[in-house]
């Protein structure tokens, strides 16, 4: 058993203190846990922020003002050593929803006075008892859709508040057997090797079958949606995605880890690609765009069974000249 108890306790304490804090108290909380040189990487329009004071001022205080009585409802909580730096650093990962009452405007989006759930996934690097780096991606278009807005054309997958893992065993507050994490990381790396080439010579479905269970669940971001089984995933996301882009770069991750039957990664960006037209109903451009992505996986046996995906689509499309957030901020909710 590899013990990440100290790192998990620090992150859990941060979450507990953040949940209790009033909006104007978030800076004090973050300063207690964040190192002086802390780097925070977030979904557009937040991008990269340095230091607890700015993270509180730009993100947490406005969000907690907009969503009072906010709760963090976790579906996955894990920690592990980062393969991307030779397993030198330890990162913790939390995934789930931030739930609250949408009672005040946020980022120009009109409040509904109703319950909303903001999908999120957060990676935290812990060094010497402090958090030195954070990557927090959240599904802002999903929140827009809950507020009655339609930021994108009709998506190919299903729209829903997404559930956690089927076995309900993703909250790993205690140490997990190390061999299980090694198997999960190997399965993720095999998948990256299989699917990162786009030229295996196999049909897309057979290529997917090398890494995925036949009844795989792919919990995609709003604008794409969720899809189920290899044939439907190939039809509703993977096939259209490959057809809609060219000049895909190599993949780069800042962190990739696993614990137990779960693992994941993020990049800043993960890769770049150029739209050839059609994907998400958008036109072709000549502009390479960045894909900032978090993927969280559940392994079952020697293959992957579930995948939760966070893609900063607002950042990608803004690079293509389409400011989705500005458009939606001008539209009243229905």
CSV table of C-alpha atoms in Angstrom, one decimal:
chain,number,residue,atom,x,y,z
A,1,UNK,CA,0.0,0.0,0.0
A,2,UNK,CA,1.3,3.5,-0.9
A,3,UNK,CA,0.2,6.0,1.6
A,4,UNK,CA,-1.0,9.4,0.4
A,5,UNK,CA,-2.8,10.2,3.7
A,6,UNK,CA,-1.0,13.4,4.3
A,7,UNK,CA,-1.7,14.9,0.9
A,8,UNK,CA,-5.4,13.7,1.0
A,9,UNK,CA,-5.8,15.2,4.5
A,10,UNK,CA,-4.5,18.6,3.3
A,11,UNK,CA,-6.8,18.7,0.3
A,12,UNK,CA,-9.8,17.5,2.3
A,13,UNK,CA,-9.2,20.2,5.0
A,14,UNK,CA,-9.0,22.8,2.2
A,15,UNK,CA,-12.3,21.7,0.8
A,16,UNK,CA,-14.0,21.7,4.3
A,17,UNK,CA,-12.7,25.2,5.1
A,18,UNK,CA,-13.7,26.5,1.6
A,19,UNK,CA,-17.2,25.2,2.0
A,20,UNK,CA,-17.7,26.9,5.4
A,21,UNK,CA,-16.2,30.2,4.2
A,22,UNK,CA,-18.2,33.2,3.2
A,23,UNK,CA,-17.2,34.7,-0.2
A,24,UNK,CA,-15.1,37.4,1.5
A,25,UNK,CA,-13.3,34.7,3.6
A,26,UNK,CA,-12.0,32.6,0.7
A,27,UNK,CA,-8.7,34.4,0.4
A,28,UNK,CA,-7.9,33.7,4.0
A,29,UNK,CA,-8.7,30.0,3.5
A,30,UNK,CA,-6.6,29.7,0.3
A,31,UNK,CA,-3.6,31.5,1.9
A,32,UNK,CA,-3.7,28.9,4.6
A,33,UNK,CA,-3.2,26.0,2.1
A,34,UNK,CA,-1.6,27.5,-1.1
A,35,UNK,CA,2.1,28.1,-1.3
A,36,UNK,CA,3.3,31.7,-2.0
A,37,UNK,CA,4.2,30.7,-5.6
A,38,UNK,CA,1.0,28.8,-6.3
A,39,UNK,CA,-0.2,28.4,-9.9
A,40,UNK,CA,-3.9,27.9,-10.6
A,41,UNK,CA,-5.0,26.8,-14.1
A,42,UNK,CA,-8.7,27.1,-14.9
A,43,UNK,CA,-11.4,27.0,-17.5
A,44,UNK,CA,-11.9,30.1,-19.7
A,45,UNK,CA,-12.3,33.0,-18.9
A,46,UNK,CA,-10.1,32.4,-15.9
A,47,UNK,CA,-7.1,30.7,-17.5
A,48,UNK,CA,-3.9,30.9,-15.4
A,49,UNK,CA,-3.9,32.8,-12.1
A,50,UNK,CA,-1.0,33.1,-9.7
A,51,UNK,CA,-1.5,33.5,-5.9
A,52,UNK,CA,-4.2,32.8,-3.4
A,53,UNK,CA,-5.5,36.4,-3.4
A,54,UNK,CA,-6.2,36.5,-7.1
A,55,UNK,CA,-7.7,33.0,-7.2
A,56,UNK,CA,-10.1,34.1,-4.4
A,57,UNK,CA,-11.0,37.4,-6.0
A,58,UNK,CA,-11.5,36.2,-9.5
A,59,UNK,CA,-13.0,32.7,-9.0
A,60,UNK,CA,-14.1,31.6,-5.6
A,61,UNK,CA,-15.6,34.7,-4.1
A,62,UNK,CA,-17.8,35.5,-7.2
A,63,UNK,CA,-18.8,31.8,-7.5
A,64,UNK,CA,-19.8,31.5,-3.9
A,65,UNK,CA,-21.7,34.8,-4.2
A,66,UNK,CA,-23.6,33.5,-7.2
A,67,UNK,CA,-24.2,30.0,-5.8
A,68,UNK,CA,-25.0,30.4,-2.0
A,69,UNK,CA,-25.2,27.3,0.2
A,70,UNK,CA,-22.7,25.7,-2.2
A,71,UNK,CA,-21.7,22.0,-1.5
A,72,UNK,CA,-18.9,20.0,-3.0
A,73,UNK,CA,-20.4,16.6,-4.0
A,74,UNK,CA,-17.5,14.3,-4.9
A,75,UNK,CA,-17.7,11.2,-7.0
A,76,UNK,CA,-13.9,10.5,-7.2
A,77,UNK,CA,-11.2,11.3,-4.8
A,78,UNK,CA,-7.7,9.9,-5.2
A,79,UNK,CA,-4.0,10.7,-5.1
A,80,UNK,CA,-0.9,9.3,-6.8
A,81,UNK,CA,2.6,9.9,-8.1
A,82,UNK,CA,2.9,11.8,-11.3
A,83,UNK,CA,4.2,9.7,-14.2
A,84,UNK,CA,5.1,12.8,-16.2
A,85,UNK,CA,7.9,13.9,-13.8
A,86,UNK,CA,9.2,10.4,-13.2
A,87,UNK,CA,6.8,9.8,-10.3
A,88,UNK,CA,8.6,12.4,-8.2
A,89,UNK,CA,5.6,14.6,-7.3
A,90,UNK,CA,2.3,13.7,-5.5
A,91,UNK,CA,-1.0,15.1,-6.8
A,92,UNK,CA,-4.6,14.7,-5.4
A,93,UNK,CA,-7.6,14.6,-7.7
A,94,UNK,CA,-11.2,15.4,-6.9
A,95,UNK,CA,-14.1,15.1,-9.3
A,96,UNK,CA,-17.8,15.7,-9.0
A,97,UNK,CA,-20.2,18.7,-8.8
A,98,UNK,CA,-20.3,22.0,-7.0
A,99,UNK,CA,-24.0,22.3,-6.1
A,100,UNK,CA,-25.8,25.5,-5.1
A,101,UNK,CA,-28.7,27.9,-5.6
A,102,UNK,CA,-28.1,30.1,-8.7
A,103,UNK,CA,-29.2,33.3,-7.0
A,104,UNK,CA,-26.9,36.0,-8.5
A,105,UNK,CA,-25.3,36.5,-11.9
A,106,UNK,CA,-22.0,34.8,-12.7
A,107,UNK,CA,-19.9,35.6,-15.7
A,108,UNK,CA,-22.8,37.5,-17.2
A,109,UNK,CA,-25.1,34.5,-16.9
A,110,UNK,CA,-28.5,35.4,-15.4
A,111,UNK,CA,-29.5,33.5,-12.2
A,112,UNK,CA,-32.4,31.2,-12.1
A,113,UNK,CA,-33.1,31.0,-8.4
A,114,UNK,CA,-33.0,27.2,-8.8
A,115,UNK,CA,-30.6,24.4,-7.9
A,116,UNK,CA,-27.7,24.0,-10.3
A,117,UNK,CA,-24.7,21.6,-10.4
A,118,UNK,CA,-21.4,22.7,-11.8
A,119,UNK,CA,-19.3,19.7,-13.1
A,120,UNK,CA,-15.7,20.0,-12.0
A,121,UNK,CA,-12.4,18.1,-11.8
A,122,UNK,CA,-9.5,19.4,-9.8
A,123,UNK,CA,-5.8,18.3,-9.6
A,124,UNK,CA,-3.8,19.6,-6.7
A,125,UNK,CA,0.0,19.2,-6.4
A,126,UNK,CA,1.1,18.9,-2.7
A,127,UNK,CA,4.7,19.7,-1.7
A,128,UNK,CA,6.0,20.1,1.8
A,129,UNK,CA,2.6,20.4,3.3
A,130,UNK,CA,1.3,23.0,0.9
A,131,UNK,CA,-0.5,23.1,-2.5
A,132,UNK,CA,1.8,24.5,-5.1
A,133,UNK,CA,-0.3,23.9,-8.3
A,134,UNK,CA,-3.9,23.5,-9.1
A,135,UNK,CA,-5.7,22.6,-12.4
A,136,UNK,CA,-9.5,23.1,-12.0
A,137,UNK,CA,-11.6,22.5,-15.1
A,138,UNK,CA,-15.4,22.8,-14.9
A,139,UNK,CA,-18.2,22.5,-17.4
A,140,UNK,CA,-19.4,26.1,-17.8
A,141,UNK,CA,-21.6,25.3,-20.9
A,142,UNK,CA,-23.3,22.7,-18.8
A,143,UNK,CA,-24.2,25.3,-16.3
A,144,UNK,CA,-25.4,27.6,-19.1
A,145,UNK,CA,-27.7,24.8,-20.3
A,146,UNK,CA,-29.2,24.4,-16.8
A,147,UNK,CA,-29.9,28.1,-16.9
A,148,UNK,CA,-32.0,27.7,-20.1
A,149,UNK,CA,-29.3,28.8,-22.5
A,150,UNK,CA,-28.1,27.0,-25.6
A,151,UNK,CA,-24.4,27.8,-26.1
A,152,UNK,CA,-23.8,25.2,-28.9
A,153,UNK,CA,-25.8,23.6,-31.7
A,154,UNK,CA,-27.6,20.4,-30.7
A,155,UNK,CA,-25.1,17.9,-29.5
A,156,UNK,CA,-24.6,14.3,-30.7
A,157,UNK,CA,-24.6,12.8,-27.2
A,158,UNK,CA,-27.0,13.0,-24.3
A,159,UNK,CA,-27.3,16.0,-21.9
A,160,UNK,CA,-27.7,15.2,-18.2
A,161,UNK,CA,-26.2,15.8,-14.8
A,162,UNK,CA,-23.7,13.1,-14.9
A,163,UNK,CA,-23.5,10.4,-12.2
A,164,UNK,CA,-20.3,9.1,-10.6
A,165,UNK,CA,-18.8,5.6,-11.1
A,166,UNK,CA,-21.1,2.6,-11.5
A,167,UNK,CA,-19.6,0.7,-8.5
A,168,UNK,CA,-19.7,3.8,-6.3
A,169,UNK,CA,-16.1,3.1,-5.1
A,170,UNK,CA,-14.4,6.2,-6.4
A,171,UNK,CA,-13.9,8.0,-3.0
A,172,UNK,CA,-10.5,6.7,-1.9
A,173,UNK,CA,-9.8,8.3,1.4
A,174,UNK,CA,-7.8,5.3,2.5
A,175,UNK,CA,-4.7,3.7,0.8
A,176,UNK,CA,-5.3,1.4,-2.2
A,177,UNK,CA,-3.3,-1.7,-3.2
A,178,UNK,CA,-0.4,-0.4,-5.3
A,179,UNK,CA,-0.6,-3.1,-8.0
A,180,UNK,CA,-4.2,-2.0,-8.8
A,181,UNK,CA,-3.0,1.5,-9.5
A,182,UNK,CA,-0.2,0.2,-11.7
A,183,UNK,CA,-2.7,-1.8,-13.7
A,184,UNK,CA,-4.9,1.3,-14.2
A,185,UNK,CA,-2.0,3.5,-15.3
A,186,UNK,CA,-0.9,0.8,-17.7
A,187,UNK,CA,-4.5,0.6,-19.2
A,188,UNK,CA,-4.6,4.3,-19.6
A,189,UNK,CA,-1.1,4.4,-21.3
A,190,UNK,CA,-2.2,1.5,-23.6
A,191,UNK,CA,-5.3,3.5,-24.6
A,192,UNK,CA,-3.2,6.6,-25.3
A,193,UNK,CA,-0.9,4.6,-27.4
A,194,UNK,CA,-3.8,2.9,-29.3
A,195,UNK,CA,-5.9,6.0,-29.9
A,196,UNK,CA,-3.4,8.7,-30.1
A,197,UNK,CA,-2.2,7.7,-33.6
A,198,UNK,CA,-5.4,8.0,-35.6
A,199,UNK,CA,-3.9,5.6,-38.1
A,200,UNK,CA,-3.9,2.1,-36.6
A,201,UNK,CA,-5.2,0.5,-39.8
A,202,UNK,CA,-8.2,-1.0,-37.9
A,203,UNK,CA,-11.8,0.1,-38.0
A,204,UNK,CA,-12.5,2.7,-35.3
A,205,UNK,CA,-14.7,0.3,-33.4
A,206,UNK,CA,-12.0,-2.4,-33.4
A,207,UNK,CA,-9.4,0.1,-32.4
A,208,UNK,CA,-11.5,1.1,-29.4
A,209,UNK,CA,-12.0,-2.5,-28.5
A,210,UNK,CA,-8.3,-2.9,-27.8
A,211,UNK,CA,-8.6,-0.6,-24.8
A,212,UNK,CA,-12.3,-0.3,-23.9
A,213,UNK,CA,-15.1,-2.6,-22.7
A,214,UNK,CA,-17.9,-3.1,-25.2
A,215,UNK,CA,-20.4,-1.3,-22.9
A,216,UNK,CA,-18.1,1.7,-22.2
A,217,UNK,CA,-19.5,4.9,-20.8
A,218,UNK,CA,-18.1,8.2,-22.0
A,219,UNK,CA,-19.3,11.1,-20.0
A,220,UNK,CA,-18.5,14.0,-22.3
A,221,UNK,CA,-18.7,17.8,-21.8
A,222,UNK,CA,-21.8,19.8,-22.7
A,223,UNK,CA,-21.7,20.6,-26.4
A,224,UNK,CA,-20.8,16.9,-27.1
A,225,UNK,CA,-22.6,15.0,-24.4
A,226,UNK,CA,-22.5,11.5,-22.9
A,227,UNK,CA,-22.6,8.3,-24.9
A,228,UNK,CA,-22.7,4.6,-24.2
A,229,UNK,CA,-21.2,1.5,-25.9
A,230,UNK,CA,-18.3,1.4,-28.4
A,231,UNK,CA,-20.5,1.7,-31.5
A,232,UNK,CA,-22.4,4.7,-30.2
A,233,UNK,CA,-19.2,6.4,-28.9
A,234,UNK,CA,-17.7,5.9,-32.3
A,235,UNK,CA,-20.8,7.3,-34.0
A,236,UNK,CA,-21.6,10.1,-31.6
A,237,UNK,CA,-18.2,11.4,-30.7
A,238,UNK,CA,-14.9,9.7,-31.8
A,239,UNK,CA,-15.8,9.4,-35.4
A,240,UNK,CA,-17.1,13.0,-35.8
A,241,UNK,CA,-14.2,14.3,-33.9
A,242,UNK,CA,-11.6,12.7,-36.1
A,243,UNK,CA,-13.5,13.7,-39.2
A,244,UNK,CA,-13.7,17.3,-38.0
A,245,UNK,CA,-10.0,18.0,-37.4
A,246,UNK,CA,-6.6,17.8,-39.1
A,247,UNK,CA,-3.0,18.5,-38.0
A,248,UNK,CA,-3.5,16.9,-34.6
A,249,UNK,CA,-0.3,17.5,-32.6
A,250,UNK,CA,1.3,15.0,-30.2
A,251,UNK,CA,-0.2,14.7,-26.8
A,252,UNK,CA,1.3,16.4,-23.7
A,253,UNK,CA,0.3,16.0,-20.1
A,254,UNK,CA,1.4,17.9,-17.0
A,255,UNK,CA,0.1,15.2,-14.7
A,256,UNK,CA,-0.9,11.6,-15.2
A,257,UNK,CA,-1.5,9.3,-12.3
A,258,UNK,CA,-3.6,6.4,-11.0
A,259,UNK,CA,-4.8,4.9,-7.7
A,260,UNK,CA,-6.8,1.8,-7.3
A,261,UNK,CA,-9.1,1.3,-10.3
A,262,UNK,CA,-9.1,5.0,-11.2
A,263,UNK,CA,-6.7,7.3,-12.9
A,264,UNK,CA,-6.5,10.4,-15.1
A,265,UNK,CA,-4.5,13.2,-16.6
A,266,UNK,CA,-4.5,16.8,-17.7
A,267,UNK,CA,-2.6,19.0,-20.0
A,268,UNK,CA,-2.2,22.8,-20.7
A,269,UNK,CA,-2.9,22.2,-23.5
A,270,UNK,CA,-3.1,18.4,-24.1
A,271,UNK,CA,-2.8,18.9,-27.9
A,272,UNK,CA,-3.6,21.2,-30.8
A,273,UNK,CA,-5.7,20.6,-33.9
A,274,UNK,CA,-7.2,22.5,-36.8
A,275,UNK,CA,-11.0,22.3,-37.5
A,276,UNK,CA,-11.9,21.1,-41.0
A,277,UNK,CA,-15.6,21.9,-40.5
A,278,UNK,CA,-18.7,20.1,-39.1
A,279,UNK,CA,-17.6,19.4,-35.6
A,280,UNK,CA,-20.2,20.8,-33.1
A,281,UNK,CA,-21.8,22.5,-36.0
A,282,UNK,CA,-18.9,24.9,-36.4
A,283,UNK,CA,-17.2,26.0,-39.7
A,284,UNK,CA,-13.7,25.1,-40.9
A,285,UNK,CA,-10.9,27.5,-40.0
A,286,UNK,CA,-7.2,27.7,-40.8
A,287,UNK,CA,-6.4,28.2,-37.1
A,288,UNK,CA,-4.9,25.5,-34.9
A,289,UNK,CA,-6.6,25.5,-31.6
A,290,UNK,CA,-5.6,24.3,-28.1
A,291,UNK,CA,-7.5,21.5,-26.3
A,292,UNK,CA,-7.2,21.8,-22.6
A,293,UNK,CA,-8.6,18.5,-21.3
A,294,UNK,CA,-9.0,16.5,-18.1
A,295,UNK,CA,-9.8,12.8,-18.4
A,296,UNK,CA,-10.7,10.6,-15.5
A,297,UNK,CA,-11.0,6.8,-16.0
A,298,UNK,CA,-12.3,3.7,-14.3
A,299,UNK,CA,-10.7,0.4,-15.1
A,300,UNK,CA,-12.6,-2.9,-14.9
A,301,UNK,CA,-10.3,-5.9,-15.4
A,302,UNK,CA,-7.7,-5.1,-18.0
A,303,UNK,CA,-9.8,-2.5,-19.9
A,304,UNK,CA,-11.3,0.9,-19.3
A,305,UNK,CA,-15.0,1.0,-18.5
A,306,UNK,CA,-15.9,4.7,-17.8
A,307,UNK,CA,-14.4,8.0,-18.8
A,308,UNK,CA,-15.3,11.5,-17.5
A,309,UNK,CA,-14.1,14.3,-19.8
A,310,UNK,CA,-13.7,18.0,-19.2
A,311,UNK,CA,-12.7,20.1,-22.3
A,312,UNK,CA,-12.4,23.9,-22.2
A,313,UNK,CA,-14.5,24.3,-25.3
A,314,UNK,CA,-14.9,28.0,-24.6
A,315,UNK,CA,-11.2,28.5,-24.8
A,316,UNK,CA,-10.9,26.4,-28.0
A,317,UNK,CA,-13.7,28.2,-29.9
A,318,UNK,CA,-12.6,31.6,-28.8
A,319,UNK,CA,-9.3,30.9,-30.5
A,320,UNK,CA,-11.4,30.2,-33.6
A,321,UNK,CA,-13.0,33.7,-33.3
A,322,UNK,CA,-16.2,32.6,-31.6
A,323,UNK,CA,-16.7,34.0,-28.1
A,324,UNK,CA,-19.4,31.7,-26.7
A,325,UNK,CA,-19.3,33.2,-23.2
A,326,UNK,CA,-19.9,36.8,-24.5
A,327,UNK,CA,-22.8,35.5,-26.7
A,328,UNK,CA,-24.5,33.7,-23.8
A,329,UNK,CA,-24.0,36.6,-21.4
A,330,UNK,CA,-26.2,38.7,-23.6
A,331,UNK,CA,-29.1,36.3,-23.6
A,332,UNK,CA,-31.7,36.1,-20.8
A,333,UNK,CA,-32.5,32.6,-19.5
A,334,UNK,CA,-35.8,31.1,-20.3
